[in-house]
Structure formats: structure tokens, C-alpha cells
């Protein structure tokens, strides 16, 4: 089924925004766990967040039930910006036949993800900072004290200028490149494998669901270290010149985490990360696949 790239742009962004509404509470919990014990050796810091269910309860107690949807507006903006670019560019690559070449799917997914990450980076920056904010006794990581999405944009623009909105982009681009390549490559191959097994009707939404479930495992395994690093880079305090006060960039951040917190710290929040990325991958790819089918049918009926 061929869908025009512009249609894929709209469908991809819509699918991921729908998924974001359901998975944003998991993103809040994951962000808190990834910031907990920042640059401190294991066992030397208080742990207000312990495991997934206990962390959900802790967020709800500290911030109220609505606190589980902190940063939702910024998250939706990010998903819309990033995935419209990502799916559009990937669709162009498919249309040009690049994904039929050896390794083409992975390369196309990575490049499309990098472009999407760059465009959506300001929204992800604000989302991370808003989700980290909480009452003093439950705070982890630096507290930026933004009130709203627009207020955060204004504050960063006023203090750091336009460049400040892309703080942390050096961690975001590799994060989404790796995740996007894994997601798009493994979803296509996993879905094809499920169809070959003929366990399910070929046109059933369950085929896309099964493909998404398999894809999400690969995404979480390869993406979590970059996800932890990206969260740290986005949330760190900066000086007047906009330079990070804790980390000098992606490599510096990874090295510091490894040395001061141990290598397993690069997988902090792995459980919630899967519970967040897993459903998000499954829902977004399922929604995208089903919307593409609908668009394809509508296009066919119109001709």
C-alpha cells in the first residue's frame, strides 16, 4: 500500500500524539527515576522513587493525580513536531526505494529520526524540565520552576536566546536516531515475520500489535542509555552563556554517569522506560498502520 509522504506526515504525528496521551504518566515516572541520584554513588542518596508502582503513587501524593500528566502539552508538541518530520522523511525514503537497499531501512530510520529530534528538541527540553518539577521533599535533579509551556519558552528565550531552546540537542539526536532506526526497522521486519507465520489474518490489526510488541523490546534495549543521558542534558542547570554546569555533552555525560554512578545507572528507570516506550511504540505503530490502511482505502475509492 502506497501512501503519499504528506499523508504519512499527518498520520504519523496523529498516531504518536494519541499514544502520548496514554503514556505521558509513564514518562513522568521515568524522568524522575532517571534523575534520582544524579552523579552520586549508589546507596549514598535518598530514594523517594522506588520501582514503578511506588513511583506512580509517590508522584500522585506529591503533585496530585494531574501531576501524572505533567508536561503533557509539551509532550504533544514534541510528538507532533518530531514524528511529522520523522514519518515524512521515512516515507520519502520508502518512495525513493532507499529502504529496499541493504541496510536502507535502518539508515532511513536513523536519518529521519535525527531530523525529527532536531526540530522537536525545544519541546522535549521543556517537557523534561516540567516533568522533573515537584515539591522540595520529592525533588530530584535541578528544579527549573517553570509554570507553563509558554512561560518556559519565554524564560529560556529571554535568558539564553534562540540557541538556548536547543540545549541538550546533542543528546537528543543520537537518542532518537538509535530509537527510530530500531523502531522502524524492527517493526517492518517483525510485522512481516508475523504475517509469514500466518497465525493471524493478514489484514488484522493484531498483526501490527504483535509487530509493535516485538519492536518495543529492541527499542528499549538500545535506546535507554541514550534516554538517560538525554534527560540529564536537558534538565541540567546552565550558566549565563548557556553552557551546562554538570555535563559538557553526550560523551562527557555518559562517562560521568559510568564513573560516579556505575554502568548500570545508564539503565536507570529501565522498567518504566519499557512500560512507557513499549506501549508508546505499540500504540503509535498500531495507530499509524491502521490510519495508513484507512488512507489507502480512501485513496483507492477516490480513483
mmCIF file of C-alpha atoms in Angstrom, residues 54-207:
data_model
loop_
_atom_site.group_PDB
_atom_site.id
_atom_site.type_symbol
_atom_site.label_atom_id
_atom_site.label_comp_id
_atom_site.label_asym_id
_atom_site.label_seq_id
_atom_site.Cartn_x
_atom_site.Cartn_y
_atom_site.Cartn_z
ATOM 1 C CA UNK A 54 5.562 3.009 44.175
ATOM 2 C CA UNK A 55 6.794 5.885 41.979
ATOM 3 C CA UNK A 56 3.336 6.399 40.456
ATOM 4 C CA UNK A 57 1.896 6.620 43.972
ATOM 5 C CA UNK A 58 4.693 8.983 45.056
ATOM 6 C CA UNK A 59 4.035 11.350 42.137
ATOM 7 C CA UNK A 60 0.284 11.288 42.818
ATOM 8 C CA UNK A 61 0.793 12.051 46.525
ATOM 9 C CA UNK A 62 3.222 14.896 45.861
ATOM 10 C CA UNK A 63 1.597 16.504 42.814
ATOM 11 C CA UNK A 64 -1.940 15.138 42.741
ATOM 12 C CA UNK A 65 -3.368 12.864 40.064
ATOM 13 C CA UNK A 66 -2.962 15.597 37.456
ATOM 14 C CA UNK A 67 0.746 15.569 38.305
ATOM 15 C CA UNK A 68 0.947 12.312 36.354
ATOM 16 C CA UNK A 69 0.172 14.348 33.232
ATOM 17 C CA UNK A 70 2.838 16.990 33.846
ATOM 18 C CA UNK A 71 4.386 18.249 30.625
ATOM 19 C CA UNK A 72 1.575 16.792 28.504
ATOM 20 C CA UNK A 73 1.207 19.896 26.304
ATOM 21 C CA UNK A 74 4.961 19.972 25.662
ATOM 22 C CA UNK A 75 4.919 16.215 25.074
ATOM 23 C CA UNK A 76 2.160 16.520 22.490
ATOM 24 C CA UNK A 77 4.005 19.369 20.782
ATOM 25 C CA UNK A 78 7.168 17.275 20.695
ATOM 26 C CA UNK A 79 5.406 14.208 19.327
ATOM 27 C CA UNK A 80 3.675 16.286 16.658
ATOM 28 C CA UNK A 81 6.840 18.073 15.526
ATOM 29 C CA UNK A 82 9.248 15.158 15.766
ATOM 30 C CA UNK A 83 7.051 12.464 14.258
ATOM 31 C CA UNK A 84 5.624 14.546 11.436
ATOM 32 C CA UNK A 85 9.200 15.128 10.242
ATOM 33 C CA UNK A 86 10.280 11.553 11.015
ATOM 34 C CA UNK A 87 7.444 9.784 9.228
ATOM 35 C CA UNK A 88 7.512 12.215 6.302
ATOM 36 C CA UNK A 89 11.233 11.687 5.707
ATOM 37 C CA UNK A 90 10.945 7.923 6.154
ATOM 38 C CA UNK A 91 8.034 7.810 3.714
ATOM 39 C CA UNK A 92 10.119 9.762 1.183
ATOM 40 C CA UNK A 93 12.912 7.213 1.599
ATOM 41 C CA UNK A 94 10.452 4.359 1.059
ATOM 42 C CA UNK A 95 9.011 6.058 -2.019
ATOM 43 C CA UNK A 96 12.507 6.538 -3.443
ATOM 44 C CA UNK A 97 13.264 2.851 -2.920
ATOM 45 C CA UNK A 98 16.067 3.512 -0.436
ATOM 46 C CA UNK A 99 14.589 1.142 2.157
ATOM 47 C CA UNK A 100 14.861 -1.719 -0.350
ATOM 48 C CA UNK A 101 18.654 -1.436 -0.327
ATOM 49 C CA UNK A 102 20.765 -3.460 2.165
ATOM 50 C CA UNK A 103 20.620 -1.614 5.488
ATOM 51 C CA UNK A 104 18.406 1.018 3.917
ATOM 52 C CA UNK A 105 15.627 0.674 6.487
ATOM 53 C CA UNK A 106 17.998 1.286 9.397
ATOM 54 C CA UNK A 107 19.739 4.232 7.717
ATOM 55 C CA UNK A 108 16.462 5.834 6.635
ATOM 56 C CA UNK A 109 15.017 5.398 10.133
ATOM 57 C CA UNK A 110 18.101 6.889 11.772
ATOM 58 C CA UNK A 111 18.294 9.916 9.466
ATOM 59 C CA UNK A 112 14.555 10.566 9.693
ATOM 60 C CA UNK A 113 14.788 10.303 13.492
ATOM 61 C CA UNK A 114 17.733 12.707 13.675
ATOM 62 C CA UNK A 115 15.906 15.365 11.666
ATOM 63 C CA UNK A 116 12.760 14.916 13.739
ATOM 64 C CA UNK A 117 14.701 15.121 17.005
ATOM 65 C CA UNK A 118 16.344 18.376 15.983
ATOM 66 C CA UNK A 119 13.040 20.003 15.044
ATOM 67 C CA UNK A 120 11.274 18.793 18.190
ATOM 68 C CA UNK A 121 14.152 19.403 20.633
ATOM 69 C CA UNK A 122 12.830 22.647 22.223
ATOM 70 C CA UNK A 123 9.552 20.922 23.106
ATOM 71 C CA UNK A 124 11.384 17.935 24.621
ATOM 72 C CA UNK A 125 13.616 20.272 26.623
ATOM 73 C CA UNK A 126 10.597 21.922 28.230
ATOM 74 C CA UNK A 127 8.760 18.621 28.692
ATOM 75 C CA UNK A 128 11.699 17.187 30.639
ATOM 76 C CA UNK A 129 12.064 20.243 32.848
ATOM 77 C CA UNK A 130 8.336 20.432 33.600
ATOM 78 C CA UNK A 131 8.145 16.718 34.451
ATOM 79 C CA UNK A 132 11.112 16.968 36.822
ATOM 80 C CA UNK A 133 9.448 19.711 38.878
ATOM 81 C CA UNK A 134 7.803 18.766 42.155
ATOM 82 C CA UNK A 135 7.669 19.680 45.853
ATOM 83 C CA UNK A 136 11.023 20.114 47.599
ATOM 84 C CA UNK A 137 10.971 16.870 49.616
ATOM 85 C CA UNK A 138 10.373 14.795 46.448
ATOM 86 C CA UNK A 139 12.603 16.784 44.093
ATOM 87 C CA UNK A 140 15.292 15.030 42.031
ATOM 88 C CA UNK A 141 17.588 16.807 39.607
ATOM 89 C CA UNK A 142 17.680 20.547 39.034
ATOM 90 C CA UNK A 143 14.362 22.385 39.502
ATOM 91 C CA UNK A 144 13.690 24.990 36.796
ATOM 92 C CA UNK A 145 10.405 26.252 38.278
ATOM 93 C CA UNK A 146 8.531 26.812 35.020
ATOM 94 C CA UNK A 147 4.789 27.322 35.275
ATOM 95 C CA UNK A 148 3.570 26.567 31.748
ATOM 96 C CA UNK A 149 4.838 25.571 28.315
ATOM 97 C CA UNK A 150 4.621 29.153 27.023
ATOM 98 C CA UNK A 151 6.141 30.523 30.222
ATOM 99 C CA UNK A 152 9.085 28.135 29.868
ATOM 100 C CA UNK A 153 9.601 29.157 26.234
ATOM 101 C CA UNK A 154 9.592 32.824 27.224
ATOM 102 C CA UNK A 155 12.011 32.298 30.137
ATOM 103 C CA UNK A 156 14.533 30.316 28.095
ATOM 104 C CA UNK A 157 14.294 32.739 25.163
ATOM 105 C CA UNK A 158 14.804 35.754 27.450
ATOM 106 C CA UNK A 159 17.724 34.263 29.406
ATOM 107 C CA UNK A 160 19.563 32.278 26.725
ATOM 108 C CA UNK A 161 18.214 33.403 23.368
ATOM 109 C CA UNK A 162 17.141 31.190 20.490
ATOM 110 C CA UNK A 163 20.127 28.860 20.890
ATOM 111 C CA UNK A 164 19.031 28.085 24.453
ATOM 112 C CA UNK A 165 15.929 26.330 23.126
ATOM 113 C CA UNK A 166 18.220 23.709 21.594
ATOM 114 C CA UNK A 167 20.106 22.994 24.832
ATOM 115 C CA UNK A 168 20.658 19.228 25.041
ATOM 116 C CA UNK A 169 20.037 18.583 21.344
ATOM 117 C CA UNK A 170 23.411 16.821 21.181
ATOM 118 C CA UNK A 171 21.956 14.059 23.342
ATOM 119 C CA UNK A 172 18.508 14.066 21.735
ATOM 120 C CA UNK A 173 19.637 13.450 18.148
ATOM 121 C CA UNK A 174 21.595 10.221 18.894
ATOM 122 C CA UNK A 175 18.762 9.103 21.204
ATOM 123 C CA UNK A 176 16.104 9.372 18.515
ATOM 124 C CA UNK A 177 18.429 8.158 15.733
ATOM 125 C CA UNK A 178 19.015 4.924 17.629
ATOM 126 C CA UNK A 179 15.405 4.562 18.741
ATOM 127 C CA UNK A 180 13.901 5.472 15.383
ATOM 128 C CA UNK A 181 16.187 3.132 13.457
ATOM 129 C CA UNK A 182 15.384 0.277 15.848
ATOM 130 C CA UNK A 183 11.646 1.019 15.828
ATOM 131 C CA UNK A 184 11.093 1.468 12.104
ATOM 132 C CA UNK A 185 13.449 -1.349 11.083
ATOM 133 C CA UNK A 186 12.247 -3.915 13.607
ATOM 134 C CA UNK A 187 8.557 -3.029 13.248
ATOM 135 C CA UNK A 188 8.601 -3.629 9.498
ATOM 136 C CA UNK A 189 10.532 -6.899 9.780
ATOM 137 C CA UNK A 190 8.608 -8.094 12.855
ATOM 138 C CA UNK A 191 5.271 -7.404 11.184
ATOM 139 C CA UNK A 192 6.403 -9.241 8.050
ATOM 140 C CA UNK A 193 7.553 -12.194 10.168
ATOM 141 C CA UNK A 194 4.216 -12.372 11.997
ATOM 142 C CA UNK A 195 2.393 -12.303 8.653
ATOM 143 C CA UNK A 196 4.598 -15.128 7.332
ATOM 144 C CA UNK A 197 3.693 -17.305 10.308
ATOM 145 C CA UNK A 198 0.004 -16.935 9.346
ATOM 146 C CA UNK A 199 -1.055 -17.020 12.995
ATOM 147 C CA UNK A 200 -3.375 -14.079 12.408
ATOM 148 C CA UNK A 201 -5.467 -12.777 9.491
ATOM 149 C CA UNK A 202 -3.146 -10.813 7.200
ATOM 150 C CA UNK A 203 -5.208 -7.613 7.387
ATOM 151 C CA UNK A 204 -5.897 -7.801 11.138
ATOM 152 C CA UNK A 205 -4.803 -5.002 13.475
ATOM 153 C CA UNK A 206 -3.385 -7.778 15.684
ATOM 154 C CA UNK A 207 -0.538 -8.214 13.178
#
